[in-house]
XYZ file of C-alpha atoms in Angstrom:
714
model
C -43.844 -22.680 58.539
C -44.404 -19.444 56.405
C -43.547 -19.542 52.734
C -40.802 -16.973 53.402
C -38.970 -19.042 55.913
C -39.438 -22.291 53.793
C -37.688 -20.507 50.954
C -34.822 -19.355 53.143
C -34.416 -23.013 54.269
C -34.301 -24.283 50.692
C -31.665 -21.557 49.850
C -29.543 -22.552 52.837
C -29.668 -26.189 51.583
C -28.606 -25.319 48.079
C -25.822 -23.186 49.456
C -24.642 -25.987 51.688
C -24.451 -28.334 48.568
C -22.440 -25.692 46.652
C -20.099 -25.037 49.491
C -16.420 -25.748 48.386
C -14.430 -27.523 51.229
C -11.241 -25.961 52.141
C -8.075 -27.692 50.929
C -6.008 -29.215 53.553
C -2.214 -29.296 53.168
C -2.293 -33.163 53.617
C -4.975 -33.750 50.888
C -3.807 -36.572 48.738
C -2.718 -35.808 45.241
C -5.307 -37.078 42.770
C -4.157 -39.115 39.881
C -4.216 -37.707 36.445
C -5.773 -39.611 33.409
C -2.400 -40.473 32.148
C -1.387 -41.717 35.582
C -4.663 -43.720 35.834
C -3.805 -45.489 32.664
C -0.182 -46.183 33.451
C -1.267 -48.090 36.660
C -3.486 -50.332 34.522
C -0.654 -51.487 32.404
C 1.540 -52.792 35.390
C -1.261 -55.383 36.177
C -0.419 -57.570 33.217
C 0.540 -61.109 34.064
C 1.560 -61.832 30.539
C 3.753 -60.505 27.848
C 1.595 -58.109 25.823
C 3.913 -58.260 22.789
C 3.759 -61.988 22.796
C -0.049 -61.972 22.696
C 0.127 -59.454 19.694
C 2.375 -61.956 17.785
C 0.019 -64.676 18.697
C -3.035 -62.721 17.424
C -1.274 -61.751 14.190
C 0.085 -65.232 13.342
C 3.688 -64.345 14.285
C 6.163 -61.496 14.773
C 6.639 -61.208 11.063
C 3.188 -60.314 10.403
C 2.945 -57.977 13.344
C 5.832 -56.004 11.802
C 4.024 -55.909 8.453
C 0.958 -54.566 10.108
C 2.869 -51.798 11.798
C 4.603 -50.810 8.697
C 1.145 -50.614 7.051
C -0.135 -48.335 9.968
C 2.832 -46.123 9.772
C 2.495 -45.704 5.913
C -1.077 -44.848 6.233
C -0.529 -42.268 9.057
C 2.257 -40.612 7.228
C 0.257 -40.400 3.792
C -1.593 -37.050 3.585
C -4.316 -38.515 1.433
C -5.234 -40.791 4.422
C -5.616 -37.915 6.963
C -8.407 -38.945 9.115
C -8.535 -36.502 11.965
C -11.147 -34.333 10.311
C -13.219 -37.046 8.675
C -16.135 -36.221 11.094
C -16.716 -32.721 9.528
C -16.271 -33.369 5.846
C -19.192 -33.425 3.251
C -20.299 -36.298 1.135
C -18.624 -34.934 -1.908
C -15.361 -34.144 -0.106
C -15.248 -37.615 1.192
C -15.700 -39.108 -2.450
C -12.911 -36.840 -3.679
C -10.477 -38.276 -1.040
C -11.513 -41.583 -1.758
C -10.427 -41.327 -5.255
C -7.329 -39.556 -4.107
C -6.397 -42.633 -2.312
C -6.663 -45.032 -5.445
C -3.412 -43.756 -6.833
C -1.491 -44.583 -3.688
C -3.011 -48.118 -3.109
C -3.323 -49.365 -6.675
C 0.563 -49.531 -6.808
C 0.452 -52.222 -4.134
C -2.025 -54.464 -6.121
C 0.653 -55.782 -8.418
C 3.608 -55.073 -6.122
C 2.518 -57.257 -3.169
C 1.606 -60.997 -2.888
C -2.115 -61.472 -2.474
C -1.811 -62.510 1.277
C 0.050 -59.292 2.044
C -2.065 -57.048 0.136
C -5.167 -58.517 1.843
C -3.411 -57.678 5.128
C -2.968 -54.176 3.922
C -6.676 -53.870 2.928
C -7.650 -55.373 6.361
C -5.790 -52.512 8.029
C -7.263 -49.910 5.752
C -10.907 -51.234 6.593
C -10.265 -50.270 10.250
C -9.527 -46.565 9.524
C -11.465 -46.070 6.351
C -14.166 -48.619 5.705
C -15.556 -46.387 3.002
C -12.462 -46.544 0.859
C -11.907 -50.278 1.719
C -15.418 -51.009 0.201
C -14.855 -48.689 -2.728
C -11.560 -50.270 -3.596
C -13.171 -53.570 -2.953
C -15.969 -53.018 -5.529
C -13.289 -53.020 -8.240
C -10.909 -55.594 -7.117
C -13.078 -57.860 -4.777
C -16.242 -57.910 -6.890
C -15.682 -56.728 -10.421
C -12.221 -58.343 -10.750
C -13.287 -61.147 -8.439
C -16.195 -61.926 -10.696
C -13.865 -62.015 -13.805
C -11.413 -64.324 -12.002
C -14.129 -66.602 -10.789
C -16.482 -66.738 -13.784
C -14.421 -65.864 -16.851
C -12.563 -68.570 -18.968
C -8.965 -68.371 -19.024
C -8.806 -66.539 -22.370
C -11.691 -64.156 -21.365
C -9.617 -63.434 -18.136
C -6.531 -62.667 -20.052
C -8.436 -60.282 -22.400
C -9.950 -58.206 -19.549
C -6.602 -58.076 -17.827
C -5.020 -56.831 -21.040
C -7.631 -54.107 -20.946
C -6.630 -52.776 -17.522
C -8.762 -54.735 -15.034
C -5.922 -55.656 -13.070
C -3.888 -52.552 -13.251
C -6.946 -50.215 -12.915
C -5.584 -48.610 -16.087
C -8.254 -47.989 -18.792
C -11.210 -49.262 -16.725
C -12.830 -48.956 -13.608
C -15.409 -51.798 -12.508
C -18.563 -52.236 -10.613
C -20.861 -54.997 -9.851
C -24.398 -54.841 -11.033
C -26.227 -57.699 -9.123
C -28.822 -55.967 -6.776
C -31.925 -54.451 -8.130
C -34.557 -52.143 -6.894
C -37.043 -54.893 -6.429
C -34.685 -57.829 -5.778
C -31.715 -58.179 -3.279
C -31.222 -61.633 -1.676
C -33.345 -63.476 -4.243
C -30.823 -63.413 -7.111
C -32.668 -66.048 -9.005
C -35.486 -63.443 -9.242
C -33.550 -60.829 -10.850
C -35.453 -59.187 -13.747
C -32.834 -57.774 -16.112
C -32.671 -59.647 -19.182
C -29.765 -60.776 -21.529
C -31.257 -62.122 -24.727
C -29.121 -63.740 -27.319
C -29.402 -62.293 -30.903
C -27.956 -65.181 -33.121
C -27.810 -63.081 -36.209
C -25.672 -60.393 -34.632
C -23.778 -62.741 -32.234
C -24.637 -60.227 -29.375
C -26.615 -60.231 -26.231
C -29.092 -57.473 -25.678
C -29.105 -56.200 -22.079
C -32.335 -54.724 -20.962
C -34.116 -53.297 -18.005
C -37.839 -54.152 -18.478
C -39.313 -52.528 -15.499
C -38.496 -49.964 -12.808
C -37.931 -52.703 -10.230
C -35.324 -54.215 -12.574
C -33.307 -51.018 -12.252
C -29.823 -51.909 -10.713
C -29.557 -50.310 -7.383
C -27.033 -49.780 -4.652
C -24.261 -50.300 -7.272
C -21.009 -49.080 -5.604
C -18.948 -46.871 -7.969
C -21.820 -46.690 -10.662
C -22.814 -43.084 -9.906
C -19.615 -41.260 -10.946
C -16.673 -43.685 -11.362
C -17.147 -46.991 -13.082
C -16.497 -47.364 -16.924
C -17.536 -50.992 -16.851
C -19.724 -53.451 -14.919
C -20.336 -57.101 -14.482
C -24.074 -57.161 -14.874
C -26.201 -60.142 -13.685
C -29.168 -60.878 -15.918
C -31.549 -63.572 -16.793
C -29.897 -65.548 -19.979
C -32.537 -65.981 -22.677
C -31.641 -68.055 -25.809
C -34.380 -68.759 -28.344
C -37.102 -67.757 -25.935
C -35.855 -70.124 -23.167
C -34.511 -68.797 -19.816
C -31.382 -70.415 -18.303
C -31.103 -68.427 -15.119
C -29.001 -65.516 -13.959
C -25.605 -65.240 -15.637
C -22.905 -62.511 -15.580
C -21.957 -60.194 -18.614
C -19.281 -57.464 -18.928
C -21.024 -54.198 -20.002
C -19.291 -50.961 -20.731
C -20.950 -47.983 -19.196
C -18.988 -44.960 -20.037
C -16.487 -43.749 -22.770
C -13.198 -44.205 -21.082
C -11.848 -40.834 -22.513
C -14.775 -38.567 -22.133
C -16.647 -40.392 -19.449
C -19.871 -39.797 -21.351
C -22.512 -42.453 -20.735
C -22.907 -44.910 -23.746
C -26.051 -45.211 -25.696
C -28.785 -47.093 -23.992
C -27.070 -46.500 -20.512
C -28.865 -44.351 -17.773
C -27.181 -43.795 -14.452
C -27.776 -41.666 -11.418
C -26.713 -41.287 -7.786
C -28.899 -42.917 -5.063
C -27.757 -40.146 -2.740
C -27.012 -39.915 0.895
C -26.599 -43.008 3.017
C -26.402 -44.018 6.488
C -22.608 -44.425 6.181
C -19.692 -45.071 3.973
C -20.224 -41.909 1.936
C -17.043 -42.481 0.201
C -18.770 -44.996 -2.015
C -20.733 -43.563 -4.933
C -23.600 -45.925 -5.073
C -25.806 -45.401 -8.007
C -28.635 -46.856 -10.123
C -28.344 -48.224 -13.673
C -30.898 -48.923 -16.453
C -30.143 -50.467 -19.617
C -32.282 -50.018 -22.733
C -31.462 -52.538 -25.333
C -27.764 -52.340 -24.778
C -25.816 -54.679 -27.164
C -22.549 -56.509 -26.207
C -20.562 -59.160 -27.973
C -21.473 -62.810 -27.166
C -18.035 -63.269 -25.628
C -18.840 -60.657 -23.030
C -20.719 -63.252 -21.175
C -18.383 -64.897 -18.655
C -18.435 -68.512 -19.750
C -16.232 -70.306 -17.216
C -19.335 -72.278 -16.105
C -22.468 -71.973 -18.615
C -21.353 -71.460 -22.313
C -23.337 -70.136 -25.257
C -21.871 -71.049 -28.717
C -22.103 -68.945 -31.945
C -24.958 -71.177 -33.028
C -26.867 -70.518 -29.841
C -26.265 -73.845 -28.063
C -26.291 -73.564 -24.358
C -24.024 -75.758 -22.401
C -24.576 -75.872 -18.648
C -21.848 -76.832 -16.145
C -22.044 -80.495 -14.816
C -21.460 -79.230 -11.376
C -23.472 -75.839 -10.926
C -22.849 -75.737 -7.338
C -19.254 -75.096 -7.790
C -20.089 -71.544 -9.006
C -21.150 -70.629 -5.482
C -17.565 -70.918 -4.165
C -16.665 -67.313 -5.248
C -19.719 -65.837 -3.473
C -18.479 -67.042 -0.163
C -15.360 -64.821 -0.037
C -17.302 -61.719 0.806
C -18.998 -63.431 3.756
C -15.733 -64.568 5.221
C -14.257 -61.140 4.963
C -17.149 -59.767 7.078
C -16.487 -62.452 9.767
C -12.992 -61.285 9.929
C -14.070 -57.632 9.790
C -16.357 -58.233 12.660
C -13.555 -59.250 14.851
C -11.402 -56.378 13.825
C -14.131 -53.604 14.252
C -14.999 -55.131 17.638
C -11.514 -54.816 18.852
C -11.520 -51.105 17.830
C -14.775 -50.519 19.605
C -13.834 -52.278 22.859
C -10.379 -50.395 22.850
C -12.234 -47.036 22.689
C -14.700 -47.978 25.504
C -12.080 -49.666 27.752
C -9.457 -46.917 27.593
C -12.170 -44.440 28.506
C -13.535 -46.580 31.253
C -10.028 -46.927 32.786
C -9.417 -43.170 33.168
C -12.976 -41.733 33.513
C -13.912 -41.305 37.151
C -17.429 -40.743 38.258
C -18.851 -40.644 41.833
C -17.210 -42.592 44.649
C -17.882 -46.299 45.600
C -15.587 -45.692 48.765
C -16.311 -42.791 50.979
C -12.755 -42.951 52.348
C -11.233 -42.309 48.941
C -10.356 -38.722 47.952
C -10.772 -39.376 44.268
C -13.702 -40.555 42.433
C -13.990 -44.168 41.255
C -12.960 -45.393 37.891
C -15.987 -46.530 35.573
C -13.993 -49.795 35.108
C -14.125 -50.516 38.947
C -17.971 -50.603 38.986
C -19.307 -54.084 38.874
C -22.050 -53.222 36.366
C -19.658 -51.552 34.080
C -17.459 -54.629 34.130
C -20.472 -56.574 33.172
C -21.046 -54.249 30.260
C -17.714 -54.287 28.823
C -15.811 -57.523 29.805
C -18.029 -59.947 27.660
C -17.540 -57.546 24.708
C -13.861 -57.890 25.071
C -14.274 -61.685 25.179
C -16.407 -61.486 22.203
C -13.757 -59.463 20.221
C -11.341 -62.246 20.962
C -13.676 -64.993 20.080
C -14.501 -63.515 16.722
C -10.740 -62.867 15.944
C -9.948 -66.568 16.301
C -13.130 -67.614 14.413
C -12.464 -65.339 11.632
C -8.832 -66.877 11.246
C -10.386 -70.429 11.179
C -13.085 -69.290 8.691
C -10.596 -67.902 6.337
C -8.611 -71.135 6.481
C -11.853 -73.199 5.834
C -12.453 -70.931 2.770
C -8.984 -71.128 1.372
C -9.019 -75.017 1.711
C -12.343 -75.108 -0.124
C -11.109 -72.951 -3.046
C -7.876 -75.085 -3.317
C -10.047 -78.105 -3.638
C -12.360 -76.570 -6.295
C -9.241 -75.291 -8.407
C -7.662 -78.736 -8.324
C -10.800 -80.917 -8.840
C -12.371 -82.003 -12.128
C -16.098 -83.044 -12.413
C -15.444 -86.579 -12.917
C -12.851 -86.840 -10.159
C -13.487 -89.480 -7.339
C -12.982 -86.730 -4.757
C -15.798 -84.555 -6.262
C -18.346 -85.715 -3.501
C -15.862 -84.660 -0.854
C -15.539 -81.229 -2.520
C -19.296 -80.763 -2.731
C -19.625 -81.615 0.891
C -16.841 -79.202 1.841
C -18.684 -76.631 -0.346
C -22.047 -77.093 1.438
C -20.297 -76.816 4.910
C -18.357 -73.670 4.013
C -21.329 -71.963 2.417
C -23.615 -72.686 5.342
C -20.930 -71.868 8.056
C -20.007 -68.650 6.377
C -23.525 -67.774 5.988
C -24.494 -68.364 9.590
C -21.348 -66.726 10.948
C -21.569 -63.723 8.769
C -25.141 -62.915 10.269
C -24.008 -63.865 13.698
C -20.915 -62.054 13.880
C -22.217 -58.820 12.139
C -25.346 -58.676 14.092
C -23.320 -59.163 17.471
C -20.664 -56.579 16.434
C -23.044 -53.988 15.558
C -24.749 -54.562 18.908
C -21.352 -54.310 20.651
C -20.487 -51.037 18.887
C -23.613 -49.451 20.116
C -23.069 -50.891 23.587
C -19.509 -49.508 23.790
C -20.928 -46.177 22.459
C -23.264 -46.039 25.373
C -20.653 -46.730 27.921
C -19.118 -43.535 27.018
C -22.186 -41.680 28.492
C -23.119 -38.236 26.915
C -19.561 -38.125 25.080
C -20.809 -41.095 23.182
C -23.017 -38.816 21.184
C -20.190 -36.823 19.846
C -18.942 -37.834 16.303
C -15.327 -37.109 17.417
C -15.302 -40.219 19.783
C -15.634 -42.426 16.732
C -18.163 -45.013 17.712
C -21.286 -43.253 16.118
C -19.585 -43.155 12.796
C -18.298 -46.724 13.314
C -21.839 -47.937 13.903
C -23.188 -46.132 10.774
C -20.376 -47.491 8.599
C -20.597 -51.108 9.910
C -24.509 -51.329 9.978
C -24.403 -52.166 6.175
C -22.842 -55.477 6.951
C -26.045 -56.775 8.241
C -27.815 -56.465 4.978
C -25.298 -56.703 1.967
C -23.811 -59.862 0.732
C -26.900 -61.454 1.853
C -29.560 -60.090 4.317
C -28.694 -61.573 7.715
C -32.061 -63.069 8.509
C -32.027 -64.923 4.964
C -28.490 -66.136 5.575
C -29.445 -67.430 9.069
C -32.302 -69.191 7.513
C -29.970 -70.837 4.937
C -27.662 -71.864 7.782
C -30.718 -73.380 9.414
C -31.811 -75.185 6.407
C -28.223 -76.784 6.152
C -28.569 -77.865 9.823
C -31.903 -79.565 9.230
C -30.435 -81.372 6.194
C -27.415 -82.520 8.146
C -29.807 -83.775 10.971
C -31.777 -85.852 8.504
C -28.591 -87.317 7.035
C -27.261 -88.148 10.495
C -30.535 -90.056 11.233
C -29.873 -91.799 7.947
C -26.411 -92.836 9.234
C -24.145 -90.509 7.197
C -21.341 -89.110 9.247
C -21.236 -85.262 9.467
C -18.404 -82.965 9.221
C -16.555 -81.483 12.200
C -18.461 -78.290 12.258
C -21.701 -80.267 13.178
C -19.988 -83.233 14.832
C -22.592 -83.089 17.624
C -25.031 -84.590 15.084
C -22.953 -87.866 15.063
C -23.704 -88.459 18.745
C -27.445 -87.845 18.886
C -28.196 -91.071 20.708
C -26.056 -89.875 23.701
C -26.367 -86.198 23.506
C -30.271 -85.438 23.297
C -30.998 -86.448 26.879
C -27.838 -85.770 28.553
C -27.495 -83.437 31.531
C -24.399 -81.887 33.277
C -22.862 -84.685 35.312
C -20.341 -82.686 37.250
C -19.890 -83.675 40.989
C -19.209 -80.103 42.096
C -20.126 -76.790 40.329
C -16.505 -75.751 40.194
C -16.097 -78.578 37.478
C -18.367 -76.439 35.035
C -15.396 -74.240 34.536
C -13.987 -76.602 31.966
C -13.721 -76.055 28.251
C -14.804 -79.707 27.845
C -17.929 -79.296 29.901
C -18.873 -76.051 28.181
C -18.412 -77.604 24.652
C -20.625 -80.405 25.807
C -23.291 -78.117 27.124
C -23.398 -76.322 23.661
C -23.405 -79.645 21.922
C -26.239 -80.871 23.868
C -28.359 -77.831 23.555
C -27.535 -77.295 19.788
C -28.394 -81.074 18.931
C -31.821 -80.540 20.712
C -32.525 -77.189 18.947
C -31.552 -78.635 15.545
C -33.636 -81.739 16.337
C -36.679 -79.403 17.024
C -36.164 -77.698 13.674
C -35.730 -81.015 11.918
C -38.870 -82.595 13.592
C -40.976 -79.523 12.673
C -39.707 -79.895 9.002
C -40.853 -83.513 9.078
C -44.167 -82.828 10.626
C -44.819 -80.309 7.838
C -43.959 -82.869 5.183
C -46.216 -85.315 6.677
C -49.066 -82.831 6.600
C -48.701 -82.790 2.758
C -46.574 -79.662 2.498
C -43.893 -79.576 -0.282
C -40.309 -79.126 1.010
C -40.043 -75.397 0.305
C -43.357 -74.769 2.314
C -42.125 -77.135 5.097
C -38.870 -75.159 5.403
C -40.890 -71.957 5.556
C -43.132 -73.433 8.220
C -40.261 -74.202 10.432
C -38.302 -70.948 9.830
C -38.394 -69.654 13.352
C -37.004 -73.083 14.620
C -34.349 -72.832 11.858
C -33.439 -69.374 13.043
C -33.074 -70.611 16.610
C -30.970 -73.598 15.543
C -28.668 -71.467 13.474
C -28.087 -68.977 16.315
C -27.404 -71.420 18.929
C -25.242 -73.405 16.468
C -23.090 -70.273 15.828
C -22.596 -69.629 19.555
C -21.268 -73.141 20.017
C -19.255 -72.899 16.918
C -17.538 -69.670 18.084
C -16.748 -70.996 21.460
C -15.305 -74.138 20.109
C -13.013 -72.030 17.798
C -11.797 -69.832 20.464
C -11.143 -72.872 22.838
C -9.077 -74.513 20.033
C -7.079 -71.333 19.868
C -6.377 -71.251 23.465
C -5.205 -74.789 23.333
C -2.641 -73.907 20.647
C -1.447 -70.609 22.572
C 2.094 -70.425 23.998
C 2.181 -71.362 27.651
C 2.711 -67.821 29.008
C -0.514 -66.713 27.298
C -2.810 -69.647 28.242
C -3.802 -68.487 31.613
C -5.110 -65.114 30.635
C -6.700 -66.477 27.359
C -8.316 -69.198 29.432
C -10.051 -66.643 31.531
C -11.343 -64.625 28.577
C -12.637 -67.770 26.772
C -14.422 -69.135 29.907
C -16.119 -65.573 30.159
C -17.185 -65.835 26.556
C -18.560 -69.385 27.116
C -20.256 -68.796 30.220
C -21.789 -65.395 29.359
C -23.080 -66.837 26.159
C -24.704 -69.628 28.101
C -26.149 -67.042 30.644
C -27.702 -65.208 27.632
C -29.418 -68.244 26.420
C -30.140 -69.675 29.781
C -33.760 -70.712 28.650
C -32.349 -73.378 26.311
C -29.921 -74.993 28.776
C -32.782 -75.202 31.359
C -35.453 -76.273 28.781
C -33.354 -79.150 27.622
C -32.187 -79.920 31.173
C -28.470 -79.858 30.596
C -28.003 -77.490 33.564
C -30.152 -77.342 36.726
C -31.438 -74.140 38.014
C -28.852 -74.085 40.855
C -26.092 -74.894 38.309
C -27.381 -71.913 36.227
C -27.168 -69.697 39.205
C -23.493 -70.752 39.537
C -22.910 -69.963 35.822
C -24.254 -66.396 36.518
C -22.162 -65.962 39.569
C -18.995 -67.061 37.723
C -19.686 -64.619 34.988
C -19.417 -61.697 37.547
C -16.238 -63.382 38.846
C -14.758 -63.587 35.472
C -15.646 -60.161 34.663
C -13.695 -58.879 37.787
C -10.727 -61.195 36.831
C -10.617 -59.960 33.302
C -11.088 -56.471 34.275
C -7.621 -56.574 35.961
C -6.056 -57.007 32.708
C -8.470 -55.380 30.429
C -6.006 -52.703 29.247
C -3.078 -55.050 28.627
C -5.521 -57.287 26.676
C -6.824 -54.539 24.362
C -3.090 -53.197 24.036
C -2.215 -56.560 22.511
C -4.644 -55.642 19.682
C -1.800 -53.228 18.745
C -3.939 -50.467 17.150
C -2.052 -47.105 16.982
C -3.854 -43.841 17.983
C -4.137 -42.994 14.255
C -6.138 -46.402 13.722
C -8.332 -45.827 16.564
C -9.078 -42.126 15.491
C -10.902 -41.210 18.893
C -9.512 -38.980 21.578
C -11.335 -40.999 24.058
C -9.386 -44.128 23.027
C -5.851 -42.663 22.979
C -3.009 -44.977 24.263
C -1.674 -42.701 27.012
C -5.051 -41.980 28.580
C -4.884 -38.146 28.177
C -8.524 -38.307 26.992
C -9.649 -34.697 28.107
C -6.731 -32.783 26.716
C -7.039 -34.625 23.365
C -10.731 -34.313 23.067
C -10.843 -30.568 23.918
C -7.922 -30.032 21.491
C -9.684 -31.800 18.651
C -13.039 -29.950 19.165
C -11.141 -26.626 19.146
C -9.176 -27.531 16.062
C -12.161 -28.544 14.126
C -14.461 -25.748 15.457
C -12.121 -22.823 15.806
C -13.037 -20.083 18.355
C -13.649 -16.739 16.585
C -14.721 -18.225 13.281
C -17.289 -16.270 11.378
C -20.654 -16.620 12.759
C -22.700 -19.032 10.419
C -26.135 -17.462 10.869
C -25.519 -14.007 12.614
C -27.961 -12.155 10.340
C -30.674 -14.462 11.098
C -30.126 -13.909 14.966
C -29.930 -10.255 14.543
C -33.132 -10.051 12.560
C -34.819 -12.133 15.260
C -33.771 -9.883 18.228
C -34.192 -6.522 16.331
C -37.534 -6.947 15.118
C -40.187 -4.646 15.927
C -42.726 -5.404 18.441
C -46.134 -3.631 18.351
C -46.925 -3.977 21.991
C -43.944 -2.564 23.859
C -45.719 -1.943 27.134
C -44.302 -3.770 30.260
C -46.204 -6.680 31.636
C -48.439 -5.556 34.531
C -48.035 -7.275 38.033
C -50.667 -9.863 38.425
C -52.812 -8.745 41.616
C -52.679 -12.307 43.076
C -48.805 -12.011 43.447
C -49.105 -9.228 45.958
C -51.339 -11.311 48.328
């Protein structure tokens, strides 16, 4: 075949591909995106509103959340449609504008209601949520948790509660130290003659770093520093230090502050650095609810120093709750897009392309993430209850009370549980956000679709309030300790109840008579109990082996760090499933069937993802594991049928979702195109026209046309 005829044949092939078929009068009408979404909602086998009430804790709380969403949407300071195009400085200005609106509710609403308001705000503006939380959650929280009653009253009278006369920040992290709080370098040396503490930054690594609100806003801080009295160090304590003049905002003598600059996300927070150069504060500025320093320089340590850890748990619990909420938002955007986006055709007889959500592989990508969002929601609810119960016990117990042992056990359990869950849930949610973003295809790369910004804003959860790896190791350390106590005969709390049954669990296999019996909450909980017991035993045995080799306990814990990480991870999987299953058990009858499917999907998918452990410890046989994998696909198809009603039950308004691809009515293309045009008006002044003109109009020395190559004529 000649080159000419080959070219003509290729051209004919291309023309054939591009040929538009003639429209027949009988061609079926294709469904619009809105119609595609509508048909999804009629598939619900349950009352969506009832599920919303169940998730929110009752109709009363649903209506409160709806009230909050409406108020935010109508408040011009909380306009969010253009947030993807504003600068760092503009975001910070807006953040401060919102303070005046929200500060009113601090004293006007009961704490549980105000907490719900802030949880709602965290979904739409996590930067403001954090910025506001720096003052009330961290600064004011430190006063409430570490000040004596008289000190607390003093700082409240100065405006700490009303945010009037002072704005606070929380100076713990340093350039050279984060998770290792005990290693902080900033010093607070007591000067007996002056009855003052001298706060000092002795090195560049002691510079306070990442301090939210410090760069431009805070007038005061709670500074964490090494207490030094008469040359002796007593560990890290907290001190109130004024940073700026409250009228002129000028930095006070000895205070140096700067902005640490652009971050990955949450630019509404003016994170800064602080250096103290021999800054003097009154002795009474040391928060002395626990450790006390008298006028004469006598140091009195608390009899139960562990009780001071209770306040540190609050932030971790909040992030477990936030993980569930952010996961709901991500799966809502990805799910609504998948329900109306059509691509290719899986059926040659269909005139319309197939919905993404109808492809098996897309179901496998999305349905387990929906199940995870539900699992994290219920886990967050129970973790908050665990924390509230702990704080009630701490507040009502004195050091010499007979119940103190029980309080300390509860503290240990809550501390370790919140640490492990904070790491597990934030890691999982961050991965879920990115997975959801990728399901949007090319559109997921647009800031307007919401998930890129959500990822950037959420990523900090994995490293603040404790680096996730460190927290997971802490959880693993607790599990090793519980394992050793269990071997010694001490009964373990409900969260690690499987350690009370080591004699029966360690070698137990799945004893079902037929594979279908695996689809039972009891069997799945037993499976996690067996595997977790074995993985914790492995970590505990590794620790004991290291001790027998002559290592000290700290070195032995380090030696078994990988085993501790694995133990904490598997423990968290089982813990979350158990909380989900318990919630399903307490659900109204009309909701149990659909929630059972979602819970089974979470349990079996989690087992599938960790199949190696279940096979290694021989709980499941290979054929049983094949059945588990098959049932994951079956459950994905089943949950797909009610995916849209299930995410509708999250009850997030379009304002809260803030993504044209996640709108309730499904009209994604019109909304997306409208937002692009609104934020990038056609006909706007060209941003770099002179540069283009100078490029195209430059003089070219050689203006002769390119001669034909002789070989081309052959």
